[in-house]
Coordinates of C-alpha atoms and ligand atoms in Angstrom, one line a residue:
X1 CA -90.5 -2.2 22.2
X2 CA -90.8 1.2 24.0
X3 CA -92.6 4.3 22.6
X4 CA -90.6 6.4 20.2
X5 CA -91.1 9.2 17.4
X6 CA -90.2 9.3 13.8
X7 CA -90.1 11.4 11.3
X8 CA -88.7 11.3 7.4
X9 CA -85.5 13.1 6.4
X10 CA -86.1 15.6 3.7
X11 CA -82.3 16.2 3.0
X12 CA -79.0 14.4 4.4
X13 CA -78.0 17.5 6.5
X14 CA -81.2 17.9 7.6
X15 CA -81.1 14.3 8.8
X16 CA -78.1 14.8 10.6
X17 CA -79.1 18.0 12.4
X18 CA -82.9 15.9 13.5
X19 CA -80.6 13.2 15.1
X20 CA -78.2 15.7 16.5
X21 CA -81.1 17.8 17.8
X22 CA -82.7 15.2 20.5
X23 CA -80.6 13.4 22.1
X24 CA -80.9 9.1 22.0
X25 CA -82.7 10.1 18.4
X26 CA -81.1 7.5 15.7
X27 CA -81.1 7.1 11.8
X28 CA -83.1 3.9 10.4
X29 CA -82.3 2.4 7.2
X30 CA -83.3 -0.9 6.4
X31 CA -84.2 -1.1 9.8
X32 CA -82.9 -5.2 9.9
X33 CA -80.5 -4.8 12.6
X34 CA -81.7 -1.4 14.8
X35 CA -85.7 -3.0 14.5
X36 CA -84.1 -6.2 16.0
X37 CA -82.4 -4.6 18.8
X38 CA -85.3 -2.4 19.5
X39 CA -87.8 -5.4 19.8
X40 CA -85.0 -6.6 22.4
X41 CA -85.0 -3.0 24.4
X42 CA -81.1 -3.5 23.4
X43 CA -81.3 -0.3 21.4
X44 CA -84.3 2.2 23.0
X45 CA -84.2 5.1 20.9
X46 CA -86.6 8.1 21.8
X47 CA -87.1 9.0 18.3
X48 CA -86.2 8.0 14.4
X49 CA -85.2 9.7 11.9
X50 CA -85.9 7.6 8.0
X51 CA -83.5 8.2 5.9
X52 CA -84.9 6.0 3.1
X53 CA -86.3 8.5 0.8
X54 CA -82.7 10.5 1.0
X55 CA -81.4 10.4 -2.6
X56 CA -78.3 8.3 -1.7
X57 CA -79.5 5.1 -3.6
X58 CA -76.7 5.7 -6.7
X59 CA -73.3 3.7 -7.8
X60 CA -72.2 6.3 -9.8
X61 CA -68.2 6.3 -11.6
X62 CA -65.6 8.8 -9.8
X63 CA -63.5 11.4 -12.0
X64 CA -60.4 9.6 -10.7
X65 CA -61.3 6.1 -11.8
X66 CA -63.1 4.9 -8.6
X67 CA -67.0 4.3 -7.8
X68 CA -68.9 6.4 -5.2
X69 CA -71.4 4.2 -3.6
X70 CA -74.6 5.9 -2.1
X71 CA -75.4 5.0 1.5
X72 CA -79.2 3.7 0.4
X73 CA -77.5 1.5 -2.1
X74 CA -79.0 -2.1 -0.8
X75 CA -76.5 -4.9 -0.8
X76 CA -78.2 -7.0 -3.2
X77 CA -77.7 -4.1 -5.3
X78 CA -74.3 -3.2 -4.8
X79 CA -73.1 -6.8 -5.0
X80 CA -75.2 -7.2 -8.4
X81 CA -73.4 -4.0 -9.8
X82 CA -71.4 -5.0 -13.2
X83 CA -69.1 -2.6 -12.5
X84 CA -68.5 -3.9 -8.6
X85 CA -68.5 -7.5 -10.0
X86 CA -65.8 -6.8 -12.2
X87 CA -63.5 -4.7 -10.8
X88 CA -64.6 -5.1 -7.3
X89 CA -65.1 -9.1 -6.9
X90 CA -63.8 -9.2 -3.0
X91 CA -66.6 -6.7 -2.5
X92 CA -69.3 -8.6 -4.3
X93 CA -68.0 -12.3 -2.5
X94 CA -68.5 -10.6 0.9
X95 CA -72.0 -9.3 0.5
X96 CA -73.2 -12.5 -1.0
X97 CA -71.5 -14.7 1.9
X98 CA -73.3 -12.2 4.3
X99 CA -77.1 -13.2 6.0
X100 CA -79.8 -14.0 3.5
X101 CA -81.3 -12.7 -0.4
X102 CA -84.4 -11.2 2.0
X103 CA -81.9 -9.2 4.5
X104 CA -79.7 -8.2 1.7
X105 CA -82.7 -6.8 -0.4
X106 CA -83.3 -4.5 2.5
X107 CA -80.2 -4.1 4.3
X108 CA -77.9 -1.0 3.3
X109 CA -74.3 0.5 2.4
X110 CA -74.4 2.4 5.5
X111 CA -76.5 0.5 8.4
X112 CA -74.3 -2.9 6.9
X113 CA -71.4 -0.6 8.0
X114 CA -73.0 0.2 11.1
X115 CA -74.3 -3.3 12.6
X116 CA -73.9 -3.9 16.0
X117 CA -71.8 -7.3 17.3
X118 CA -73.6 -10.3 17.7
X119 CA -71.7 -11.4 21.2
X120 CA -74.9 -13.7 22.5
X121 CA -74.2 -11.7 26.1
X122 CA -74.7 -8.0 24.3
X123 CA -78.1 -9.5 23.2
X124 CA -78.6 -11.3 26.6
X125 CA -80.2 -8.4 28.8
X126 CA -80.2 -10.1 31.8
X127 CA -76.2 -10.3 31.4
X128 CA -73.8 -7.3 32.7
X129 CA -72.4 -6.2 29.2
X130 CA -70.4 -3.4 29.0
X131 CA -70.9 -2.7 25.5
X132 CA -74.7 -2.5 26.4
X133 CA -74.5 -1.2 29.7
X134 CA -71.3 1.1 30.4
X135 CA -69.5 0.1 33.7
X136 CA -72.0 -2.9 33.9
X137 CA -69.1 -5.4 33.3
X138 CA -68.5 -8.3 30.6
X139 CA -70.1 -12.0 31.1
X140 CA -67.8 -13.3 27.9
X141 CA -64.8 -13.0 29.6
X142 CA -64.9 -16.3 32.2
X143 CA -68.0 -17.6 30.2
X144 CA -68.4 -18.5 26.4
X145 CA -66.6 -16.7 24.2
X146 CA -66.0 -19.3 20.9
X147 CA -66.8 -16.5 18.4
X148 CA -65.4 -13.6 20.2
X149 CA -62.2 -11.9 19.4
X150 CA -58.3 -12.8 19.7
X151 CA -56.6 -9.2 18.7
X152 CA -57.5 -5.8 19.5
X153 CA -60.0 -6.8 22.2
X154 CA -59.8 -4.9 25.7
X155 CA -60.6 -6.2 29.5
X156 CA -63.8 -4.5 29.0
X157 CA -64.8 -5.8 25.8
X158 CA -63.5 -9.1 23.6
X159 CA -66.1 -9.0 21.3
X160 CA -65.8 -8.8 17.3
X161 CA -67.3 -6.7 14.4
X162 CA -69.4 -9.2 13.0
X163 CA -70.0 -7.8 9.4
X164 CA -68.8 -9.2 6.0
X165 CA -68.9 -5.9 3.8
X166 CA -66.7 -4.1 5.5
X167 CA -63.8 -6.6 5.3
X168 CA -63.6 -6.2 1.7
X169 CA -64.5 -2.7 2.1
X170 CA -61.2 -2.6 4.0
X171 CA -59.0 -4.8 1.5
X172 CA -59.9 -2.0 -1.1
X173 CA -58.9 1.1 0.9
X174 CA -62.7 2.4 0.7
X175 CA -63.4 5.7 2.2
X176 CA -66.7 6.7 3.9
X177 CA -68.4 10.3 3.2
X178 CA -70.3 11.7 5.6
X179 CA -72.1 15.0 6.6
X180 CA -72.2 16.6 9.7
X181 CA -75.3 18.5 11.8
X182 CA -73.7 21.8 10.8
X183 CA -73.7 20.8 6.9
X184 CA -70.0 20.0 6.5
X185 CA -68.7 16.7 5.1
X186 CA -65.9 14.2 6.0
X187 CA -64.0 12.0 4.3
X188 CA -63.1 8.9 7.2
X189 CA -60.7 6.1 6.0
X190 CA -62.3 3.0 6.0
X191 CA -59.1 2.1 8.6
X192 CA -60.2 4.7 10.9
X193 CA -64.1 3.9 10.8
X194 CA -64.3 1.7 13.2
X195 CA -62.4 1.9 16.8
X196 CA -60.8 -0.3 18.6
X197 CA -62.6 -0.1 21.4
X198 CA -60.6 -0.2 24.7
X199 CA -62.7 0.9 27.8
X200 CA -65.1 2.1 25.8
X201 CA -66.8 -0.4 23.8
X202 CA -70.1 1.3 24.0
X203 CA -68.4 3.4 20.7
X204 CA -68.1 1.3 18.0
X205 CA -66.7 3.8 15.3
X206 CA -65.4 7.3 15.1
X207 CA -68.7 8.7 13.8
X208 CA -69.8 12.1 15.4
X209 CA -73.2 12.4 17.3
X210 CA -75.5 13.2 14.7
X211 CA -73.1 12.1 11.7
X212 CA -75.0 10.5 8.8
X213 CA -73.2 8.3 6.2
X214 CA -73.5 9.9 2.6
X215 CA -71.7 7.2 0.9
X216 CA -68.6 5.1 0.2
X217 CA -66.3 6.0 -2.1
X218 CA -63.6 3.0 -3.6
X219 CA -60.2 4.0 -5.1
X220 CA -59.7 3.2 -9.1
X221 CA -59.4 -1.1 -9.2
X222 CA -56.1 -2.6 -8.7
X223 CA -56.9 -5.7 -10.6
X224 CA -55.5 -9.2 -9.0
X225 CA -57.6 -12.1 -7.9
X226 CA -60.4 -11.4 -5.6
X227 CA -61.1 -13.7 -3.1
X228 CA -63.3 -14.0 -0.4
X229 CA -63.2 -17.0 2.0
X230 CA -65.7 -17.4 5.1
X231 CA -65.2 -20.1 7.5
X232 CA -68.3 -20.2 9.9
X233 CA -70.4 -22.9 11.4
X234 CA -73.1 -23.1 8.8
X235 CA -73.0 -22.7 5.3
X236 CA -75.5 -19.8 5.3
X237 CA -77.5 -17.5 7.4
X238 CA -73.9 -17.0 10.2
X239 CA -71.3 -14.8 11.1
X240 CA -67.5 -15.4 10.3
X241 CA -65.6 -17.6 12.9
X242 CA -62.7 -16.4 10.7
X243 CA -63.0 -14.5 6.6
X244 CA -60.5 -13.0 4.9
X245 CA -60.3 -11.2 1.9
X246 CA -57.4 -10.5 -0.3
X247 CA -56.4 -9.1 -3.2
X248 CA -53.6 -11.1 -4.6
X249 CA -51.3 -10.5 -7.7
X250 CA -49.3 -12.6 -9.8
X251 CA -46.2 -12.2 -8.6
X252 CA -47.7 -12.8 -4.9
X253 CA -48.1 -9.5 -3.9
X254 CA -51.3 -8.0 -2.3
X255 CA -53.9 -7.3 0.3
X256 CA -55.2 -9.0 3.2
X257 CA -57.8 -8.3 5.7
X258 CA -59.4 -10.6 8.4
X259 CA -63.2 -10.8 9.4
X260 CA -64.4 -12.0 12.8
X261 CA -61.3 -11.8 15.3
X262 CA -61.5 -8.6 16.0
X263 CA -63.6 -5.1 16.9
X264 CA -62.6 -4.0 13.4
X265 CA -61.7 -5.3 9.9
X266 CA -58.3 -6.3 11.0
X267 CA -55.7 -5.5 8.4
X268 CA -51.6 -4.9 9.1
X269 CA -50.1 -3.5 6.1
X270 CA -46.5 -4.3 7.2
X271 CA -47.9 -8.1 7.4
X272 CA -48.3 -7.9 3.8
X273 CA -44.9 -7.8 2.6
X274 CA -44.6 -11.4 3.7
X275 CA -47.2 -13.0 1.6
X276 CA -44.4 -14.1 -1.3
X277 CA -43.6 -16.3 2.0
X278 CA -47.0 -17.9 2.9
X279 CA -49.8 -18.2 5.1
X280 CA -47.7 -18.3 8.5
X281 CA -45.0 -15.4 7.5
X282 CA -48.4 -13.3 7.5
X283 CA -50.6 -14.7 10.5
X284 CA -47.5 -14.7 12.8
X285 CA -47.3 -10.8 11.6
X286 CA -50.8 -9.7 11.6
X287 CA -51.4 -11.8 14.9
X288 CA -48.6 -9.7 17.0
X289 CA -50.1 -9.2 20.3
X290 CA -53.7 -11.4 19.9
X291 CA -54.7 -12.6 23.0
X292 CA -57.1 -15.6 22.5
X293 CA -58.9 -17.2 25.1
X294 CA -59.4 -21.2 25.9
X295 CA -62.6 -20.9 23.9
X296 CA -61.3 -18.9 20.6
X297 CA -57.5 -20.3 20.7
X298 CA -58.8 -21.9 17.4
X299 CA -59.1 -19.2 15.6
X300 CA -55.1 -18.4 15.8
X301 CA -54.2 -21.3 13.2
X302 CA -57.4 -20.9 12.0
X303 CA -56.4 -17.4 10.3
X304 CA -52.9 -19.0 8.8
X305 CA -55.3 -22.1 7.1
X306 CA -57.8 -19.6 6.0
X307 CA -54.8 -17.5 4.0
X308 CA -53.7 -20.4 2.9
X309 CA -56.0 -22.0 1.6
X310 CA -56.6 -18.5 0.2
X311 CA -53.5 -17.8 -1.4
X312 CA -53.3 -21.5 -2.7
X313 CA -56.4 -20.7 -4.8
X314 CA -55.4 -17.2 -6.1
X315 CA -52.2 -19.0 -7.6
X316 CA -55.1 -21.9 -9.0
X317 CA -56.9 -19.0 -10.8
X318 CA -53.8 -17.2 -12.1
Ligands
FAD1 C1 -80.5 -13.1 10.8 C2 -79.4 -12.2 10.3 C3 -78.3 -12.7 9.8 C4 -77.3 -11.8 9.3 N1 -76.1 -12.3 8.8 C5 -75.1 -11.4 8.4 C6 -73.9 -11.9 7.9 O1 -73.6 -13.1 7.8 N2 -72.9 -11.0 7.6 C7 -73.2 -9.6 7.6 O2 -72.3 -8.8 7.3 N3 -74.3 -9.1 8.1 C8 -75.3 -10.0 8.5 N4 -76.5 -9.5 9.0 C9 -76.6 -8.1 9.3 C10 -77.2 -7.3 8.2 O3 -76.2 -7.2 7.2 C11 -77.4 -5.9 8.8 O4 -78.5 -6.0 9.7 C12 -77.7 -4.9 7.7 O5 -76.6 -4.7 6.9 C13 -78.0 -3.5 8.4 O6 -78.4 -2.6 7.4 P1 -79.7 -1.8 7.6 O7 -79.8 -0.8 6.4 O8 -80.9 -2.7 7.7 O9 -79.4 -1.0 8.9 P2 -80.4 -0.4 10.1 O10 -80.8 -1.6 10.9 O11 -81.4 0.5 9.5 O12 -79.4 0.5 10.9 C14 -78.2 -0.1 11.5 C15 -77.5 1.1 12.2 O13 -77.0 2.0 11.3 C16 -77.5 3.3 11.6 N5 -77.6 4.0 10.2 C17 -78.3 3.5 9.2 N6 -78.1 4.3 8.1 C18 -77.2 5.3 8.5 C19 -76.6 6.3 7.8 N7 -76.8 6.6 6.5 N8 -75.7 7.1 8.5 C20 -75.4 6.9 9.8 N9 -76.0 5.8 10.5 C21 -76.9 5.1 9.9 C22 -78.8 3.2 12.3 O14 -79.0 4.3 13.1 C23 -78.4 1.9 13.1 O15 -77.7 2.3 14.3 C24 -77.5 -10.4 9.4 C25 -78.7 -9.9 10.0 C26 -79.6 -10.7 10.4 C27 -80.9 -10.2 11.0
SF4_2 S1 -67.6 -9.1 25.0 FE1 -68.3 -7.0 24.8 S2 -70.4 -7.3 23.9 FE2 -69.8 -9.3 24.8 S3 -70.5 -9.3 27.0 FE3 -68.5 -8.5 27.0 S4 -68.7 -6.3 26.9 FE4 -70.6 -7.2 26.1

């Protein structure tokens, strides 16, 4: 690990203006995915700013029927909330089929939204990369690329967001809050969070320099069945091959978003309309355009099984 310098915020925008101040400064949360990638000279930030003692550890009830969830708030916690567990099931299911009850005690709102992918050639440093290493190339495209993504990906880049969270986050329309090194706020749409990257897959989402996550906010609950479905090589302790989570009413209707294929959440709202006729009317839709490889050309039925097998037990529980 190289030398670095920390400090502890004293307020958000405070935080955001330290980070914005020295440049290759970052924020640390929990610290279980930026310690990681520092140990690994992957990450080599010149100084850290803690946001831990920020008083952004609240679920608190929105005036228009939503919840506003603080960027401390630690997954064990937020998946635990009664009012998340009830009116927010997809949300809980997704943090609970994420990494362990040790990372999740630690692990935030924020840095959960914020976790790098786990290609095995990003963590490789002897491999070009060009989401490590800008302009340094891509070792998964020609070599293995089993978990990498089908749809969205770029000839720079075909790796996935690897996170669980944020799939359901997506499913519910979620919002995040930020504020800026000037003190002003913004409101980004979940949808709009994280880029698809192109040539630039060093950027993972549309955060500014400096930009610190205040919290997540999620609209008033649609009811339905909330499901969330993981397929992945072991039963605990590993990232999506394929997830989705959905939202599904009675008469058939609902939401759908899909873990692991892509460099976001990947969710087609025009797909939707065609879940009164099954699992393949919506994967042919929300597949348009995926470009698998020989290694990942699974995953493409493996998205239409996981919906249906999805949408199959929604109608069980209805
Ligand atoms: C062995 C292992 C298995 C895992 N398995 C899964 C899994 O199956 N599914 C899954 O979803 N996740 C999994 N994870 C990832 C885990 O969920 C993340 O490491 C965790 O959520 C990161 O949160 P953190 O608070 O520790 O972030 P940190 O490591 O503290 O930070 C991560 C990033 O977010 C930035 N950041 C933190 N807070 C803010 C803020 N408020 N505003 C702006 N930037 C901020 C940091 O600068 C850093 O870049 C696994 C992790 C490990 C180590
Ligand atoms: S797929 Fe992306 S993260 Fe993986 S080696 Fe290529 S550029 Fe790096």
């Amino acid at each position: 690990m190289k030398a670095f310098t920390y400090e502890r915020a004293e307020s958000p925008a405070a935080a955001a203006a330290a980070v914005a101040a020295r440049p290759g400064a970052k924020f640390i949360a929990g610290g279980t995915n930026l310690l990681d990638l520092m140990k690994l000279q992957i990450e080599e930030p010149v100084h850290l700013v803690d946001v831990n003692r920020l008083a952004l550890d609240k679920i608190e009830p929105t005036p228009d029927g939503g919840l506003r969830i603080g960027a401390l708030v630690r997954n064990t916690d937020l998946a635990a909330d009664e009012r998340v567990r009830r009116d927010y099931g997809v949300l809980t299911r997704a943090i609970v089929a994420g990494a362990s009850g040790q990372l999740r005690n630690k692990a935030t709102t924020a840095g959960n939204l914020l976790q790098r992918t786990r290609c095995p050639y990003f963590y490789d440093t002897n491999q070009p990369c060009n989401k490590r290493k800008p302009g340094s190339g891509c070792a998964a495209i020609g070599g293995y690329s089993r978990q990498l993504g089908i749809i969205g990906t770029s000839d720079a880049c075909i790796a996935t967001y690897p996170g669980d969270m944020a799939v359901a986050m997506r499913v519910l329309d979620a919002t995040v809050e930020t504020v800026q090194p000037s003190g002003s706020t913004r409101h980004i749409p979940i949808a709009d969070f994280h880029r698809v990257w192109g040539d630039t897959p060093h950027i993972d989402t549309n955060l500014q320099p400096g930009e610190l996550i205040t919290a997540v906010t999620l609209p008033k609950p649609v009811g339905g069945t909330h499901i969330y479905h993981k397929v992945r090589d072991r039963a605990s302790y590993a990232y999506a091959l394929v997830s989705v989570a959905a939202i599904l009413q009675r008469d058939g209707s609902g939401h759908v978003a899909i873990g692991g294929i892509a460099p976001k959440p990947w969710r087609v709202e025009a797909a939707e309309a065609a879940l009164p006729q099954g699992a393949k009317a919506v994967a042919t839709r929300l597949l348009a355009g995926a470009r698998p490889r020989p290694d990942n050309a699974f995953k493409v039925p493996l998205v239409e099984r996981t919906l249906a097998a999805v949408i199959a037990q929604a109608k069980d529980a209805a």
